[in-house]
Amino acid sequence: MGIDSCRMIELPRISDSRGDLTFVEGGRHIPFEIQRVYYLYGIPVDAERGGHGHKALHQLIVAMSGSFQVVVDDGLRRRRIHLSRPDHGLYVCPMIWRELVDFSVGAVCMVLASNFYDETDYYRDYATFVAATKGQQ
Ligand code: TYD
């Protein structure tokens, strides 16, 4: 897969004088069914979140409020993506190391995930992750 598979997905947006409405349907707007939603808030501006990879999990990361940067890394290359729009989500496929940095004041990060929380799906150590991408793990 690799970082080229990580892409920005434009979500539907319905806007009128009352404001904007965005919705996400699993398997239709994003390439996986949604089993879990979690969100980060109350984030200090100098905080670094993420710092892990997933073996099998698919995710969509959305800046619901404010902005932040997502660094995606497939063990060979890394790319930094700015998120600031609640109607756009960054799709992150399995076997990608990600770091979330440069949070604005009051940023809220929502993540849609393809499975329940499972610590055995995580790579928490970068060297172990890189070894796994080379089939050495
Ligand atoms: P952590 O992986 O450090 O969060 P981040 O991805 O922002 O770096 O998770 C912090 C704690 O929350 C850790 O003990 C695992 C727990 N957690 C759950 O229990 N369920 C979840 O869905 C998530 C994402 C984390």
Coordinates of C-alpha atoms and ligand atoms in Angstrom, one line a residue:
M1 CA 0.0 0.0 0.0
G2 CA 2.4 2.8 1.2
I3 CA 1.9 6.5 1.6
D4 CA 0.6 6.9 -1.9
S5 CA -2.5 5.0 -0.7
C6 CA -3.1 7.7 2.0
R7 CA -5.3 10.2 0.4
M8 CA -7.5 13.1 1.1
I9 CA -11.2 12.2 0.8
E10 CA -13.7 15.0 0.1
L11 CA -16.9 14.3 2.1
P12 CA -20.4 15.4 1.2
R13 CA -21.4 18.8 2.4
I14 CA -24.9 20.3 2.5
S15 CA -24.8 24.0 3.2
D16 CA -27.6 26.5 3.7
S17 CA -28.3 29.6 5.7
R18 CA -28.4 27.5 8.9
G19 CA -24.8 26.2 8.4
D20 CA -23.1 23.1 7.0
L21 CA -23.8 19.4 7.4
T22 CA -21.3 16.7 6.5
F23 CA -21.9 13.0 6.7
V24 CA -19.8 9.8 6.3
E25 CA -21.2 6.5 5.2
G26 CA -18.9 3.5 5.8
G27 CA -18.1 1.6 2.6
R28 CA -19.5 4.4 0.5
H29 CA -17.6 7.6 1.2
I30 CA -14.7 5.8 2.7
P31 CA -13.1 2.4 1.8
F32 CA -14.0 0.6 5.0
E33 CA -16.9 -0.1 7.3
I34 CA -16.9 2.0 10.5
Q35 CA -16.6 0.0 13.8
R36 CA -15.3 2.7 16.1
V37 CA -15.1 6.5 16.4
Y38 CA -12.8 8.3 18.7
Y39 CA -11.7 11.9 19.1
L40 CA -8.9 14.0 20.6
Y41 CA -9.7 17.3 22.2
G42 CA -8.2 19.5 24.9
I43 CA -4.9 19.0 23.1
P44 CA -2.0 21.2 24.2
V45 CA -0.6 23.0 21.1
D46 CA 2.9 21.4 21.7
A47 CA 1.5 17.9 22.0
E48 CA 2.4 15.1 19.7
R49 CA -0.2 12.4 19.3
G50 CA -0.1 9.2 17.3
G51 CA 3.4 7.9 17.0
H52 CA 2.4 4.4 16.1
G53 CA 1.4 2.2 13.1
H54 CA -1.4 -0.3 12.7
K55 CA -1.1 -3.8 11.2
A56 CA -4.6 -4.0 9.8
L57 CA -6.6 -1.0 10.8
H58 CA -8.0 1.5 8.3
Q59 CA -8.7 5.0 9.5
L60 CA -10.1 8.4 8.4
I61 CA -8.7 11.4 10.3
V62 CA -10.8 14.6 10.3
A63 CA -10.0 18.0 11.7
M64 CA -13.5 18.8 13.1
S65 CA -12.2 22.1 14.5
G66 CA -8.9 24.0 14.2
S67 CA -6.0 22.4 12.4
F68 CA -3.0 20.0 12.8
Q69 CA -0.5 18.2 10.6
V70 CA -0.4 14.5 10.0
V71 CA 2.9 12.8 9.1
V72 CA 2.5 9.5 7.3
D73 CA 5.4 7.2 6.9
D74 CA 5.5 3.8 5.2
G75 CA 9.0 2.9 6.3
L76 CA 10.5 4.2 3.1
R77 CA 9.0 7.7 2.6
R78 CA 7.2 10.2 4.7
R79 CA 4.8 12.9 3.9
R80 CA 3.2 15.7 5.9
I81 CA -0.4 16.6 5.4
H82 CA -2.2 19.7 6.8
L83 CA -5.8 19.0 8.0
S84 CA -8.1 21.9 8.7
R85 CA -11.5 21.1 7.1
P86 CA -14.3 19.1 8.7
D87 CA -15.5 18.2 5.2
H88 CA -12.2 16.5 4.2
G89 CA -10.7 13.4 5.8
L90 CA -7.3 11.8 5.4
Y91 CA -7.6 8.1 4.7
V92 CA -4.8 6.2 6.3
C93 CA -4.4 2.5 5.2
P94 CA -2.8 -0.3 7.3
M95 CA 1.0 -0.4 7.8
I96 CA 1.5 3.4 8.0
W97 CA 3.3 5.1 10.8
R98 CA 1.5 8.3 11.7
E99 CA 2.3 11.3 13.9
L100 CA -0.1 14.1 14.7
V101 CA 1.6 17.5 15.4
D102 CA 1.3 21.3 15.2
F103 CA -2.2 21.4 16.8
S104 CA -3.9 24.8 16.8
V105 CA -5.6 26.0 19.9
G106 CA -8.9 24.2 20.4
A107 CA -8.3 21.6 17.7
V108 CA -10.5 18.6 17.7
C109 CA -9.4 15.5 15.8
M110 CA -12.0 12.8 15.0
V111 CA -10.9 9.4 13.8
L112 CA -13.2 6.8 12.1
A113 CA -11.7 3.3 12.4
S114 CA -12.4 0.0 10.7
N115 CA -12.2 -2.1 13.9
F116 CA -12.5 -2.0 17.7
Y117 CA -9.6 -0.9 19.8
D118 CA -7.0 -3.7 19.9
E119 CA -3.6 -3.1 21.3
T120 CA -2.2 -6.1 19.5
D121 CA -2.8 -4.3 16.2
Y122 CA -0.3 -1.6 17.1
Y123 CA 3.3 -1.0 16.3
R124 CA 4.4 1.3 19.1
D125 CA 8.1 1.1 18.2
Y126 CA 9.3 2.8 15.0
A127 CA 12.2 0.3 14.4
T128 CA 9.9 -2.6 14.8
F129 CA 7.4 -1.0 12.4
V130 CA 10.1 -0.4 9.8
A131 CA 11.3 -4.0 10.1
A132 CA 7.8 -5.3 9.6
T133 CA 7.4 -3.2 6.4
K134 CA 10.4 -5.1 5.1
G135 CA 9.0 -8.4 6.1
Q136 CA 11.6 -8.8 8.8
Q137 CA 9.3 -9.0 11.8
Ligands
TYD1 P1 -2.8 6.5 22.3 O1 -2.7 5.4 21.3 O2 -1.6 7.0 23.0 O3 -3.5 7.8 21.5 P2 -3.0 8.5 20.2 O4 -3.4 7.7 19.1 O5 -3.6 9.8 20.2 O6 -1.5 8.6 20.4 O7 -4.0 6.1 23.3 C1 -4.1 6.6 24.6 C2 -4.8 5.6 25.5 O8 -6.1 5.4 25.0 C3 -4.1 4.3 25.4 O9 -4.0 3.8 26.8 C4 -5.0 3.4 24.6 C5 -6.3 4.0 24.9 N1 -7.3 3.9 23.8 C6 -8.5 3.1 24.0 O10 -8.7 2.6 25.0 N2 -9.4 3.0 22.9 C7 -9.2 3.7 21.7 O11 -10.0 3.5 20.8 C8 -8.0 4.4 21.5 C9 -7.7 5.1 20.2 C10 -7.1 4.5 22.6

